[in-house]
Short mmCIF file of C-alpha atoms in Angstrom, two decimals:
data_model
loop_
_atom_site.label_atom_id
_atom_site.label_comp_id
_atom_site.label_asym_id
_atom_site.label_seq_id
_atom_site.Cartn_x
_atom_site.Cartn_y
_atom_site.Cartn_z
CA UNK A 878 -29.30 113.40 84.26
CA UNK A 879 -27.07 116.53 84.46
CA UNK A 880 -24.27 115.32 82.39
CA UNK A 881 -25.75 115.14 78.73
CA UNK A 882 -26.23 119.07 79.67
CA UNK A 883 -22.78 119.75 81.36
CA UNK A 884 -21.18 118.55 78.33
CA UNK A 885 -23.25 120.57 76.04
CA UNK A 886 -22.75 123.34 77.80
CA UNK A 887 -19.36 123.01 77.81
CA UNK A 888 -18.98 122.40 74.25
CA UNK A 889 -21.20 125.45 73.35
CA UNK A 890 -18.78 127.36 75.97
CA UNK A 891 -15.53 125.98 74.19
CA UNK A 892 -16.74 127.04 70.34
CA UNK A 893 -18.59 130.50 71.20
CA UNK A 894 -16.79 133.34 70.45
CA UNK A 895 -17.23 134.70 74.19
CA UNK A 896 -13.25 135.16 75.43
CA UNK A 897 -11.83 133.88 72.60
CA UNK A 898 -8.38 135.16 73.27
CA UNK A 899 -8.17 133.80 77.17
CA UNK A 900 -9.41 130.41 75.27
CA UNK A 901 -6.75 130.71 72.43
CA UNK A 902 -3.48 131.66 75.08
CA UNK A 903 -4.88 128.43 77.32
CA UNK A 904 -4.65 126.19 74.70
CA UNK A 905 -1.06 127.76 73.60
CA UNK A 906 0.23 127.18 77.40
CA UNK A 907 -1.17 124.25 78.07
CA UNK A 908 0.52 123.07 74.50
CA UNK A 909 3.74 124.65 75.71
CA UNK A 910 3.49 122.93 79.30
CA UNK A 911 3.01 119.23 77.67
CA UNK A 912 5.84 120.06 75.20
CA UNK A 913 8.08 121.04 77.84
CA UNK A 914 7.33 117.82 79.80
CA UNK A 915 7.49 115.46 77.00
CA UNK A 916 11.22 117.43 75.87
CA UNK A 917 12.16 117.11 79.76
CA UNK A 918 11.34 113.57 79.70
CA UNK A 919 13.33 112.70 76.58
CA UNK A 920 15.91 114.50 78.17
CA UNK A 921 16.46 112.82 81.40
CA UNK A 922 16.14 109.29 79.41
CA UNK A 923 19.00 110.65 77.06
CA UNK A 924 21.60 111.43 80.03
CA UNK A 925 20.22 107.91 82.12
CA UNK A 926 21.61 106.01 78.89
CA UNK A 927 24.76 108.58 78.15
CA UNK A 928 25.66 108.10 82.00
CA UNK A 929 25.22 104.20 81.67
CA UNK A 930 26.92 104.57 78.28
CA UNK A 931 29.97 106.37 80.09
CA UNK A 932 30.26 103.64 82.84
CA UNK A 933 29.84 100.66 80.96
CA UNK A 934 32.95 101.96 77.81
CA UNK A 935 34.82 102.70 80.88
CA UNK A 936 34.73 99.74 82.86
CA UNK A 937 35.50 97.77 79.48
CA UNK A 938 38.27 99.62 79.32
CA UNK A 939 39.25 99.01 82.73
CA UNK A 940 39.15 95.13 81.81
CA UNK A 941 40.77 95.47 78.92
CA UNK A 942 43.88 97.45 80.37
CA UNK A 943 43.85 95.30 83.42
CA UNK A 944 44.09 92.25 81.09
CA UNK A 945 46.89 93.92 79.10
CA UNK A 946 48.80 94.62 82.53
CA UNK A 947 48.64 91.03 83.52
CA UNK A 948 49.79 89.58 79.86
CA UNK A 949 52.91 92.47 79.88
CA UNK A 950 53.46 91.15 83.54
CA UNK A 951 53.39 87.52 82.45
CA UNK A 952 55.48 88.43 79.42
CA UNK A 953 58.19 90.19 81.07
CA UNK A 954 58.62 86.90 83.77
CA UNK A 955 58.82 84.97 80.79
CA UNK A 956 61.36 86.83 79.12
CA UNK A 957 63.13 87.13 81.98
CA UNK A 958 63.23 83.21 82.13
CA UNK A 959 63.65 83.05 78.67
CA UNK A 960 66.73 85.11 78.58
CA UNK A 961 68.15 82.87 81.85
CA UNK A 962 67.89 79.51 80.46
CA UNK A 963 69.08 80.13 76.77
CA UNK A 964 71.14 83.50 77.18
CA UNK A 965 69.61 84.54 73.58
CA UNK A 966 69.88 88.37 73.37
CA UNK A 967 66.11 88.55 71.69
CA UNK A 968 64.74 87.68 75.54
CA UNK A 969 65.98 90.85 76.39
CA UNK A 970 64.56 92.87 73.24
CA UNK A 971 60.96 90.94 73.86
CA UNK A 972 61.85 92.23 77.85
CA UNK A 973 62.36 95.89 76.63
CA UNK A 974 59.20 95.88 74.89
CA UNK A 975 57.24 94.56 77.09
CA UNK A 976 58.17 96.82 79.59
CA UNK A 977 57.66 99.89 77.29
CA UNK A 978 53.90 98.31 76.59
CA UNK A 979 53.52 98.11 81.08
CA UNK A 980 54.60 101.78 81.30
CA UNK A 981 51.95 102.59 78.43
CA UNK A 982 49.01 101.11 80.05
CA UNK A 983 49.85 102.26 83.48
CA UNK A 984 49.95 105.56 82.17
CA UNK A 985 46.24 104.84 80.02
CA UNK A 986 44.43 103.11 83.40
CA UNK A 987 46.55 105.94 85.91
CA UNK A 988 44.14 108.32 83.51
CA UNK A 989 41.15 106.16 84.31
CA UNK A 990 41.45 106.64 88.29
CA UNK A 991 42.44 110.27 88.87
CA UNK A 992 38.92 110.48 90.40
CA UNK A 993 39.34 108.11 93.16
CA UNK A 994 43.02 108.56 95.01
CA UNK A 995 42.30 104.67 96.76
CA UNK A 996 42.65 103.30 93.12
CA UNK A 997 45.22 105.88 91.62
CA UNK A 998 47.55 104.67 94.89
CA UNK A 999 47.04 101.31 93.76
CA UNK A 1000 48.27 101.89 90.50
CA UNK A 1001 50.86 103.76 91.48
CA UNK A 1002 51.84 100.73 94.11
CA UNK A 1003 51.90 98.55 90.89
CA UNK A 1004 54.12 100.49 88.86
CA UNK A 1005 56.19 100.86 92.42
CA UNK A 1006 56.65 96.30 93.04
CA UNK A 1007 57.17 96.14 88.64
CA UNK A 1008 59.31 98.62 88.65
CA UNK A 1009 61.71 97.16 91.81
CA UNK A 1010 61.64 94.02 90.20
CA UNK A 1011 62.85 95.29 87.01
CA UNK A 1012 65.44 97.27 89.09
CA UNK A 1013 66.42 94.46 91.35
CA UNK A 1014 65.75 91.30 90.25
CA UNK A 1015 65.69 91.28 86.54
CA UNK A 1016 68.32 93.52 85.19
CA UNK A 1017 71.05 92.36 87.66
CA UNK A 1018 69.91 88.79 86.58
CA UNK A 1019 70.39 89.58 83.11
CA UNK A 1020 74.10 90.94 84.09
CA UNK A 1021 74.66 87.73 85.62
CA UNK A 1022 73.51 85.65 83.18
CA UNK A 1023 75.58 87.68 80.41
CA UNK A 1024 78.74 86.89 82.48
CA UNK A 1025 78.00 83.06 82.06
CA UNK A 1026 78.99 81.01 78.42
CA UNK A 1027 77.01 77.78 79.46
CA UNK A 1028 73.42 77.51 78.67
CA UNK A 1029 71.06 77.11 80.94
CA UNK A 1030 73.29 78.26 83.95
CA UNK A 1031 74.29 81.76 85.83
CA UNK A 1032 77.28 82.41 88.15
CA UNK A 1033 74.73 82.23 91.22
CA UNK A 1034 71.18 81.37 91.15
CA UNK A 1035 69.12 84.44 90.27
CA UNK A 1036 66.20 85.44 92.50
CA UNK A 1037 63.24 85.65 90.22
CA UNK A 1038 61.05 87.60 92.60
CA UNK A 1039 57.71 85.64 91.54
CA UNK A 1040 55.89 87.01 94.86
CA UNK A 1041 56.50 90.57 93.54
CA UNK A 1042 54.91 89.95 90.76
CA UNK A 1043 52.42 88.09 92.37
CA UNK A 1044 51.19 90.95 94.46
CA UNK A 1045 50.89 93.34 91.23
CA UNK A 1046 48.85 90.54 89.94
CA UNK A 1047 46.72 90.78 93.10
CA UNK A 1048 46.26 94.12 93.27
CA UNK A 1049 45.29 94.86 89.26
CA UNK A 1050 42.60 92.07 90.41
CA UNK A 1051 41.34 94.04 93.12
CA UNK A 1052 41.25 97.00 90.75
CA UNK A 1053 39.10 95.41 88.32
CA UNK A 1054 36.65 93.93 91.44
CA UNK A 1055 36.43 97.78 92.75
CA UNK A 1056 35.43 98.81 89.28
CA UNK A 1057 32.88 95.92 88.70
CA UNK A 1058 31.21 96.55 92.22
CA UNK A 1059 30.95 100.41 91.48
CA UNK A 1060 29.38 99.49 87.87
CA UNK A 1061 26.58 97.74 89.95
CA UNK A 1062 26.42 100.34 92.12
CA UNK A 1063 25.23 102.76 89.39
CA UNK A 1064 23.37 100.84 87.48
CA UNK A 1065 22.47 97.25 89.76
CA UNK A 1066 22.44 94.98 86.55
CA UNK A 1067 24.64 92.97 84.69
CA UNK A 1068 24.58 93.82 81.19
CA UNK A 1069 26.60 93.14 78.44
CA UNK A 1070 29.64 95.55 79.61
CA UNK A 1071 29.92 93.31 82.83
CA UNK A 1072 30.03 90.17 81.22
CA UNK A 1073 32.38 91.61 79.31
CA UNK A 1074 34.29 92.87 81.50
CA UNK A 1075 34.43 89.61 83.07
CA UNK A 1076 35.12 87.32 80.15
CA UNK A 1077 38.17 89.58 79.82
CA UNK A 1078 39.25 88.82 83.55
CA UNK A 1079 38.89 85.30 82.52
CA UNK A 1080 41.18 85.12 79.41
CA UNK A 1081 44.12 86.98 82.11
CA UNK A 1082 43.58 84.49 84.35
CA UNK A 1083 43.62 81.26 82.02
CA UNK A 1084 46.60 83.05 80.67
CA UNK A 1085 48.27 82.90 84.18
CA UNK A 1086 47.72 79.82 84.60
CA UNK A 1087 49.11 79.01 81.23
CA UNK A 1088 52.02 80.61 82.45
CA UNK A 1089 52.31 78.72 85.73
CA UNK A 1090 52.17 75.56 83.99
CA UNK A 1091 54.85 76.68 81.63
CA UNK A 1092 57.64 77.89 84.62
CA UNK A 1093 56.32 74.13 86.59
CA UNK A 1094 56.87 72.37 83.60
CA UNK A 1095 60.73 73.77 83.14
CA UNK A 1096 61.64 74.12 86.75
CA UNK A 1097 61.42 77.79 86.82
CA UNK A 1098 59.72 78.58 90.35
#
């Protein structure tokens, strides 16, 4: 059997003193080369989970700013109602601030999408439909409703433009869908950031439909 004496000659080959420096530099490389493998390695598996670390903070923050631009949407319709049923000045303080709090997080989720110009000009069209409502339906309804001393009524009815707002609503929900679909296009699995992500989308629409059943229930359509 030849490989009892392979291995002792290679033994005897590996401890002799016979090119003890060629033996010595092959160990050091080949050291060197699994070193450099295992550090690559690491590496790559450090930047997989920073890039899925990147994509799932950001489409949590996508959520929650979409969510935030529904509830200021929601609140400034029912301020807007508020102030045209009761004609109490602190509808249109609650209006003001909610409209400051839209302009923030448009400006936070415009930051988000300066990457992709579909989703930027779908943000922008948002801010374009809130912003013409505010302009056209809501302030001059506030003016009318000012000029008015009973409750509950205006010198014309008001338009509330509720399929303006409507179509903001749609298209910060097709936001949020692009974002979820490009999350499992990177990473095809539905961790905790998704689920997430869509619990969040579920509170904003609960939350609408809150809000619907509050506008049915006092006439305001």
């Amino acid at each position: 059997d030849d490989a009892p004496w392979l291995v002792e000659r290679s033994s005897n080959w590996l401890y002799s003193q016979k090119h003890f420096h060629m033996k010595l530099l092959s160990g050091t490389a080949a050291g060197v080369v699994v070193i450099a493998l295992l550090a690559s390695l690491f590496l790559y598996v450090t930047f997989r989970n920073n890039q899925k670390d990147v994509l799932r903070n950001r489409t949590i923050e996508f959520a929650r700013l979409t969510s935030a631009l529904e509830n200021d949407l929601g609140g400034l319709e029912a301020n807007h109602r508020g102030f045209l049923l009761t004609g109490d000045s602190v509808f249109t303080q609650l209006f003001q601030e909610r409209k400051s709090s839209l302009q923030q997080h448009l400006m936070q989720i415009g930051a988000l999408v300066l990457d992709s110009p579909q989703q930027r000009n779908k943000v922008i069209r948002v801010q374009d439909i809130t912003q013409t409502w505010i302009d056209q339906i809501a302030l001059p309804a506030f003016a009318a409703r000012k000029a008015t001393t009973v409750p509950g009524s205006s010198a014309s009815k008001p338009a509330l433009g509720a399929t303006q707002l409507n179509e903001a609503r749609e298209l910060l929900d097709s936001l949020e869908s692009e974002e979820q679909i490009s999350l499992h296009g990177h990473g095809r699995e539905m961790d905790w950031g998704t689920r997430s992500a869509q619990t969040l989308d579920l509170l904003a629409k609960l939350e609408r439909c809150v809000i619907s059943m509050d506008k049915e229930r006092r006439g305001y359509q």
